[in-house]
Coordinates of C-alpha atoms and ligand atoms in Angstrom, one line a residue:
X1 CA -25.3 5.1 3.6
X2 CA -24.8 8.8 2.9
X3 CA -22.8 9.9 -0.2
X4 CA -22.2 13.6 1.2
X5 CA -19.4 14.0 3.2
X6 CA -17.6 16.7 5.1
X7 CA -14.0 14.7 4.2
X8 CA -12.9 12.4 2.0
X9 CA -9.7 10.4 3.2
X10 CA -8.1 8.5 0.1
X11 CA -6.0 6.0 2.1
X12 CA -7.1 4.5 5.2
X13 CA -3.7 3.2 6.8
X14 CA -1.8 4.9 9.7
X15 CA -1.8 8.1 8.0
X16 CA -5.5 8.2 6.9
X17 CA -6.6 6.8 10.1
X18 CA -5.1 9.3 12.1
X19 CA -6.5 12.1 10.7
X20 CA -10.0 10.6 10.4
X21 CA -9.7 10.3 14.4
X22 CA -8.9 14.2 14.5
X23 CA -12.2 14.6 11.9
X24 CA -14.7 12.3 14.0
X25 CA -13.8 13.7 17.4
X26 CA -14.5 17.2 15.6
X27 CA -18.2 16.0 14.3
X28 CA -16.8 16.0 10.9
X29 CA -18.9 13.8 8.7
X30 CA -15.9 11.8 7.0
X31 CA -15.6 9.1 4.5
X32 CA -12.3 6.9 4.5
X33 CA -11.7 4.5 1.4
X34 CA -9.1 2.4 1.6
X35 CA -7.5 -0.3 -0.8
X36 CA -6.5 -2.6 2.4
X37 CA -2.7 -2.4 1.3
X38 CA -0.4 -0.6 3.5
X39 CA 3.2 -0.7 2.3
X40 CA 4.3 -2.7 5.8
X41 CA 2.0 -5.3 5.4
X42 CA 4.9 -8.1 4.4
X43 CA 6.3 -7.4 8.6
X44 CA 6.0 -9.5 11.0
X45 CA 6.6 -6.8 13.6
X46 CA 6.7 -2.5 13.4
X47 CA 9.1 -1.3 15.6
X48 CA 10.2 2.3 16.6
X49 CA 6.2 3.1 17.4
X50 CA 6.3 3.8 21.4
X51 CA 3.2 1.9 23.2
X52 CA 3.0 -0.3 20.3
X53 CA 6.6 -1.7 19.6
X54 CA 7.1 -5.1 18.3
X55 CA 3.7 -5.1 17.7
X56 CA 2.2 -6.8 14.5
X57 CA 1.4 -3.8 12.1
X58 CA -1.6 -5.2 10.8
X59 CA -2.7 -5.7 14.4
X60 CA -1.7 -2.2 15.2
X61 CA -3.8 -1.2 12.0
X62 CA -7.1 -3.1 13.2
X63 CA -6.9 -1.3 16.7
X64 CA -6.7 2.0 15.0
X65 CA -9.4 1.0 12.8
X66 CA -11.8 -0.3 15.9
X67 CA -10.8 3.0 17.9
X68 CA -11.6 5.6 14.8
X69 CA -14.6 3.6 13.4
X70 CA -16.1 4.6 17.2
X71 CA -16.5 7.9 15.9
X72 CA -20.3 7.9 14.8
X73 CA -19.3 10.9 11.9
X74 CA -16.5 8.1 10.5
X75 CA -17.4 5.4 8.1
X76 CA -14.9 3.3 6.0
X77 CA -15.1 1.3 2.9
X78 CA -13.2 -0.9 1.4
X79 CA -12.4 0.2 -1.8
X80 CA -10.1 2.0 -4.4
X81 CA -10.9 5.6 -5.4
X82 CA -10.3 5.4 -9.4
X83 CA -11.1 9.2 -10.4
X84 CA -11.0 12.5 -8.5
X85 CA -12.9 15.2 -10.0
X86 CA -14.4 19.0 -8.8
X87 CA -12.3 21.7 -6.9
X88 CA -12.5 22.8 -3.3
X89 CA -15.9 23.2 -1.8
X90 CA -17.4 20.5 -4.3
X91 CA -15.0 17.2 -4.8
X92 CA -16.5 14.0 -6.3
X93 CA -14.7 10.6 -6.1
X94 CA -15.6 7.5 -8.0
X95 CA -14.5 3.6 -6.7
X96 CA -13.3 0.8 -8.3
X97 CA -16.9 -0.5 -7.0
X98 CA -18.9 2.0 -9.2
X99 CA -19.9 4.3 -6.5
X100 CA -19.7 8.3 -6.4
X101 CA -19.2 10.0 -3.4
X102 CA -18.8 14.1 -2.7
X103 CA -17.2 16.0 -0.3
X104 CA -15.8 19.6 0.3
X105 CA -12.2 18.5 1.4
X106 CA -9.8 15.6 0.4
X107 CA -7.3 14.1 2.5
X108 CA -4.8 11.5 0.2
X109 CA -3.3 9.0 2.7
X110 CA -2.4 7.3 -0.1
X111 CA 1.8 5.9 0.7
X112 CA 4.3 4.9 -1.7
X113 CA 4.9 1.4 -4.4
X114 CA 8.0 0.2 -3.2
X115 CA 9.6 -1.0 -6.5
X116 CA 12.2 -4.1 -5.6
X117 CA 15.4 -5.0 -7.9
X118 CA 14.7 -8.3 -9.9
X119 CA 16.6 -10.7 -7.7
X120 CA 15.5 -14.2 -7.4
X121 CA 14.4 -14.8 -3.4
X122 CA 14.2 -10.5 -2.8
X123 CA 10.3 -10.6 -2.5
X124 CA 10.2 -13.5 -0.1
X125 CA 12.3 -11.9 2.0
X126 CA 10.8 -8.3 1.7
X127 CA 10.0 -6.8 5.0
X128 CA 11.2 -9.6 7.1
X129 CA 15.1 -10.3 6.5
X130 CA 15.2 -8.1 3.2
X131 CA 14.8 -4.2 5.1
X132 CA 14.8 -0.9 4.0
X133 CA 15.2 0.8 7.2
X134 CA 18.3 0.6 10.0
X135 CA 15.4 2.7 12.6
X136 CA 12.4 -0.1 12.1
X137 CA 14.6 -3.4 11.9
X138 CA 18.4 -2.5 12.7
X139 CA 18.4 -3.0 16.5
X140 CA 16.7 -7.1 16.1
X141 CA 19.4 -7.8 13.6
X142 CA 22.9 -5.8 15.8
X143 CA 26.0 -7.4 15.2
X144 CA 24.3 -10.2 12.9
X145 CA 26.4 -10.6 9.5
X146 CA 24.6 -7.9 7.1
X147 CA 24.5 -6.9 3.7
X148 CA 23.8 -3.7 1.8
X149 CA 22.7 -3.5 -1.5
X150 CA 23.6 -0.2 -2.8
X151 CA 25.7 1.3 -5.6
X152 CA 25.5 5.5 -5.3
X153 CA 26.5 8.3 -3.0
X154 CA 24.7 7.3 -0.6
X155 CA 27.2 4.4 0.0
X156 CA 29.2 6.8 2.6
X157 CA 26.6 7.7 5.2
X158 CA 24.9 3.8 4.8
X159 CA 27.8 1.8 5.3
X160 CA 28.2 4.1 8.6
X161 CA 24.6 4.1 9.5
X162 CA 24.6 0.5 9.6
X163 CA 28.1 -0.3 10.7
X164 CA 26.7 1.5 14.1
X165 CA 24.9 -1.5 14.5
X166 CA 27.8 -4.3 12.7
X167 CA 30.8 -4.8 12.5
X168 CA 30.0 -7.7 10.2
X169 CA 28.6 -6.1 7.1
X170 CA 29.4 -6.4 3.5
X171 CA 28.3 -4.0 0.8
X172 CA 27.0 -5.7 -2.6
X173 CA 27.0 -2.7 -5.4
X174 CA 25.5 -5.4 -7.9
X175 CA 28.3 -4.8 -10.6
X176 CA 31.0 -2.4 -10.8
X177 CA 31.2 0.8 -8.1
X178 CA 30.8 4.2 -8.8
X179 CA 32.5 5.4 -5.6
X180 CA 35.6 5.2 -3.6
X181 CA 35.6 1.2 -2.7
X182 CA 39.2 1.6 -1.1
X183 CA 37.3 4.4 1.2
X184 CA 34.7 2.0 2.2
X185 CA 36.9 -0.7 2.8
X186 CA 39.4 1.1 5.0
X187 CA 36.2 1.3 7.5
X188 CA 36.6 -3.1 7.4
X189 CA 33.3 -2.9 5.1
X190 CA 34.1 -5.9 2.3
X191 CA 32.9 -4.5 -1.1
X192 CA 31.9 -7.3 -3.7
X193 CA 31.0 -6.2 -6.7
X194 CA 30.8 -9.7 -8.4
X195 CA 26.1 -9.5 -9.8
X196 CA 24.1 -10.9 -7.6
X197 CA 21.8 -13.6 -8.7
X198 CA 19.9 -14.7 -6.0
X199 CA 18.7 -14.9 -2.2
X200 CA 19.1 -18.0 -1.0
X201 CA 16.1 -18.4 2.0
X202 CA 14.3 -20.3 3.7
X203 CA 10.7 -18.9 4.2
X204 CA 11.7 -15.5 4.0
X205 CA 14.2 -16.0 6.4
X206 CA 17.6 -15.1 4.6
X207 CA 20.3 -17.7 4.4
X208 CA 22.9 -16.1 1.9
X209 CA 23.6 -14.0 -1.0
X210 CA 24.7 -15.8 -4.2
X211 CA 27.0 -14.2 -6.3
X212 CA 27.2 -15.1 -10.5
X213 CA 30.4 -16.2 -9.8
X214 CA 29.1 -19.1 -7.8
X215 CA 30.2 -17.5 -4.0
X216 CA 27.7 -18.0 -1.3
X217 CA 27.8 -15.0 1.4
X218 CA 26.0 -16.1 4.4
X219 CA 23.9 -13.1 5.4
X220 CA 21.1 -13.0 8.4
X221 CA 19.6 -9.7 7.0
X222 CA 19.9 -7.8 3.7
X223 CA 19.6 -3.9 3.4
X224 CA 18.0 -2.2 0.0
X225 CA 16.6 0.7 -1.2
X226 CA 13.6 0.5 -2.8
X227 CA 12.5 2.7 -6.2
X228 CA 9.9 4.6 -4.3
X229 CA 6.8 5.9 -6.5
X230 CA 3.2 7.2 -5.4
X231 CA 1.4 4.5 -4.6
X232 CA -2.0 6.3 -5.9
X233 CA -2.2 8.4 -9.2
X234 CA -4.8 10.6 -8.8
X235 CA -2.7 13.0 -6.7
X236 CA -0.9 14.0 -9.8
X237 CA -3.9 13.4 -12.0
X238 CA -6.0 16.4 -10.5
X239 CA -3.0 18.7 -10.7
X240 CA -1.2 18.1 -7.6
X241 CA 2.7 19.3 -8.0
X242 CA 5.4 16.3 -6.2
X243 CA 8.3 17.7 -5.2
X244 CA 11.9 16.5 -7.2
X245 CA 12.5 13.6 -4.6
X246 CA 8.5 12.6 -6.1
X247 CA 6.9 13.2 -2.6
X248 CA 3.9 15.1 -2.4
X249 CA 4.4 18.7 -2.1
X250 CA 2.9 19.7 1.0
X251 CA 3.1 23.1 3.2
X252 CA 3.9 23.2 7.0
X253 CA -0.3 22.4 7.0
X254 CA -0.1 19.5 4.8
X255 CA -2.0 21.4 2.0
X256 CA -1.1 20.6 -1.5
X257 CA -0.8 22.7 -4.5
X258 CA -4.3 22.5 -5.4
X259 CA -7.0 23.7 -2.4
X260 CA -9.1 21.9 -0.6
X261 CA -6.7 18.7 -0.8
X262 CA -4.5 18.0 1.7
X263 CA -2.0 15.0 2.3
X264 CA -0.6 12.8 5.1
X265 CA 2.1 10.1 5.7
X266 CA 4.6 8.4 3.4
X267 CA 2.9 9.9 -0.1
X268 CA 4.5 13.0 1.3
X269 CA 8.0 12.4 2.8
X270 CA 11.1 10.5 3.0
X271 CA 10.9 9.8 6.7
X272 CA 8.6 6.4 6.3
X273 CA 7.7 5.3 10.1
X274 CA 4.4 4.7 11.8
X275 CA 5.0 7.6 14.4
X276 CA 5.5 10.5 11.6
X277 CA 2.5 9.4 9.8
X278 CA 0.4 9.3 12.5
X279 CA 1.2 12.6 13.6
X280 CA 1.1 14.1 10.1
X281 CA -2.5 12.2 10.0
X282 CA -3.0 14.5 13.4
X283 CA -1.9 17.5 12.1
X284 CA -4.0 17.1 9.0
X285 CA -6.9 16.2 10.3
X286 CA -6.6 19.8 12.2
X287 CA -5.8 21.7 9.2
X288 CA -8.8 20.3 7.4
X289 CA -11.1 20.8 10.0
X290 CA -9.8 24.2 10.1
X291 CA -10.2 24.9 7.1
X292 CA -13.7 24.0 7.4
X293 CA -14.7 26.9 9.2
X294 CA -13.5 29.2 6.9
Ligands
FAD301 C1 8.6 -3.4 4.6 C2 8.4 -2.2 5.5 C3 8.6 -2.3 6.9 C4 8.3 -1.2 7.7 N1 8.6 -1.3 9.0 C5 8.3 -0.3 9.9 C6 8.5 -0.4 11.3 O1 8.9 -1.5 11.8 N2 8.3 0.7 12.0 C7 7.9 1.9 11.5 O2 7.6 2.8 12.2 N3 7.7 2.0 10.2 C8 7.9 1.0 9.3 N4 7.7 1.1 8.0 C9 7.2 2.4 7.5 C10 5.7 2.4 7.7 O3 5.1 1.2 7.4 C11 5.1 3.6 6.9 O4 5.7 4.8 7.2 C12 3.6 3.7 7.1 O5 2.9 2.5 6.7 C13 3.0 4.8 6.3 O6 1.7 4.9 6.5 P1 0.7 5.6 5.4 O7 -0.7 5.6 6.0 O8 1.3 6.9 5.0 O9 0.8 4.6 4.2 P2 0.5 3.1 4.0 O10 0.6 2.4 5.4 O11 1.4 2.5 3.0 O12 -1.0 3.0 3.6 C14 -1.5 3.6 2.4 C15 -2.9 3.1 2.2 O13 -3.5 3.8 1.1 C16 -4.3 2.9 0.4 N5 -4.5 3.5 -1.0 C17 -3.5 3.9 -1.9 N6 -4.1 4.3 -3.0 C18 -5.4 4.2 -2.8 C19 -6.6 4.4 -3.6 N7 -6.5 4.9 -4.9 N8 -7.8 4.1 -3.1 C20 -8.0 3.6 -1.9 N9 -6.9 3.4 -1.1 C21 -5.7 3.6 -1.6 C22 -3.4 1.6 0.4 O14 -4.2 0.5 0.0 C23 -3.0 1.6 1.8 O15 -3.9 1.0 2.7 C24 7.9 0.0 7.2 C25 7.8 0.1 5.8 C26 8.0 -0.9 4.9 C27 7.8 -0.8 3.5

C-alpha cells in the first residue's frame, strides 16, 4: 500500500466519509483513518437524514463506506492517528499501529466525547431512551411522559423545545435551581429538584427516574446534555485555535487556523446531525481539492 497521499482524512465517520467521496471522484489520492467509533454508535436508529430515516446508523455508515471505498484513489484503515507533525505541503501522521503516512492536506473528521453525568443506569440508556437531541429522537417519543435533565439558562428555550412535542414532561435540575422554577412551572412543567440517584431500566429501555428521596418518576425517555469535548487531540496539538464554545474554528471553507488542515462535522459545530456533517464533509472535500490546485 502507498504511504504518499494527496489527503489525509483523520476521522472516517459521516463527516470523513463524505468528503473522501468529494476527493475520490476528483482523482485525489486519499487516505482515511478511522478509530471505528462514531459518537451515534449506542442508536438503534438516526433519524432526521432524508432517504435514510430510521435507518440503523451503523448501517448507514457501512453503505457510505462500500460507496466511497469504490473510488479506486480512496483507501481506509482502521486505525487511530496518534501524532500530526509537518505544515502544509508536507504533513506526516503516525497510527496507534506504528505506521507513518504523508500527505499535503489534512482533513480532521474527528467528532466530539460526549461526557455523561455519573448516574447509575445513564450509560445503558445513552442514545436509546437517554437523548440529547429533540430533532433525532423527539418525534418517536411525542406526548410520552419525558424528563429533562438540566439545571442553567438554557432551561427556558428546552422546557419549550420539548414541551412542543409533551405536555407530560418534568424537568430534574439534579439539586437546587438556578433559575426561575415558578416561571417554568406556570408553563405545567413539574420541577423536582430532590438528586437523582438512578435510572431505573430495563435494557436500556427507561423505566423511571429515582429520586434520593426514594420517589420513583416513571419516565419513557430522558433528555441531557452532554459535556461535549474533542473527541481527537491532535487538532489542538499542532496549533489548531477552537473557538470559546470548544468547536473547531473553521472559516466559511472549513479551513482551520493553521493551513493546509481543514475540518468537517461535529469537531466543528453545535449542530450535531448526520445531514450537516455530510454536507460539511462535501464542502470540504471541495475546498481541499481546491486548494490543491493552487
Ligand atoms: C447518541 C446520539 C444519537 C444521535 N442520533 C442522531 C440521529 O438520529 N440523527 C442525526 O442526524 N444525528 C444524530 N446524532 C448526531 C450524529 O451522530 C453526529 O452529528 C454525526 O455522527 C457526526 O459525524 P462526524 O463524522 O462528524 O463524527 P462521528 O460520527 O462522531 O465520527 C468521528 C470519527 O472519528 C474517529 N476518530 C476520532 N479521533 C480519531 C483519531 N485520532 N484517529 C482515527 N479516528 C479518529 C472516531 O473513531 C469516529 O469514527 C446523534 C448523536 C449522538 C451522540
Amino acid at each position: 500500500m502507498r504511504t504518499h497521499f494527496d489527503v489525509l482524512i483523520i476521522g472516517g465517520s459521516y463527516a470523513g466519509l463524505s468528503a473522501a467521496m468529494v476527493l475520490g471522484r476528483s482523482l485525489r489520492h486519499t487516505l482515511i483513518i478511522d478509530g471505528g467509533d462514531p459518537c451515534n454508535k449506542r442508536t438503534p436508529h438516526a433519524h432526521n437524514f432524508i432517504t435514510q430515516d430510521g435507518d440503523p446508523p451503523l448501517e448507514i455508515a457501512a453503505r457510505a463506506r462500500e460507496q466511497v471505498l469504490a473510488y479506486a484513489h480512496v483507501s481506509r484503515i482502521e486505525d487511530q492517528a496518534t501524532e500530526l507533525r509537518g505544515a502544509d505541503g508536507a504533513f506526516t501522521v503516525s497510527t496507534a499501529a506504528g505506521t507513518s503516512y504523508t500527505a499535503r492536506k489534512v482533513v480532521f473528521a474527528t467528532g466530539l466525547h460526549d461526557g455523561l453525568p455519573d448516574i447509575p443506569g445513564v450509560l445503558e440508556c445513552w442514545g436509546k431512551t437517554v437523548i440529547h437531541c429533540p430533532y433525532c429522537h423527539g418525534y418517536e417519543y411525542r406526548s410520552e411522559p419525558t424528563g429533562l435533565l438540566l439545571n442553567n439558562d438554557h432551561v427556558p428555550f428546552m422546557t419549550r423545545l420539548i414541551g412542543n412535542l409533551t405536555d407530560e414532561l418534568t424537568l430534574f435540575t439534579n439539586g437546587p435551581a438556578t433559575f426561575d422554577v415558578a416561571e417554568i412551572e406556570a408553563r405545567g412543567v413539574g420541577v423536582l429538584q430532590e438528586p437523582i440517584r438512578e435510572l431505573e431500566h430495563d435494557g436500556g429501555d427507561l423505566r423511571a427516574v429515582c429520586l434520593a428521596d426514594g420517589t420513583a418518576v416513571p419516565l419513557t425517555a430522558l433528555y441531557l446534555h452532554p459535556h461535549l469535548s474533542q473527541k481527537c487531540p491532535l487538532p489542538e496539538a499542532i496549533g489548531c485555535t477552537l473557538n470559546e464554545d470548544g468547536f473547531l474554528q473553521v472559516d466559511d471553507y472549513g479551513l482551520t487556523t493553521v493551513p493546509g488542515i481543514y475540518a468537517a462535522g461535529d469537531c466543528t459545530t453545535m449542530l450535531r446531525s448526520v445531514a450537516y456533517a455530510t454536507g460539511s464533509g462535501n464542502k470540504v472535500g471541495a475546498m481541499v481539492n481546491a486548494g490543491l490546485l493552487l
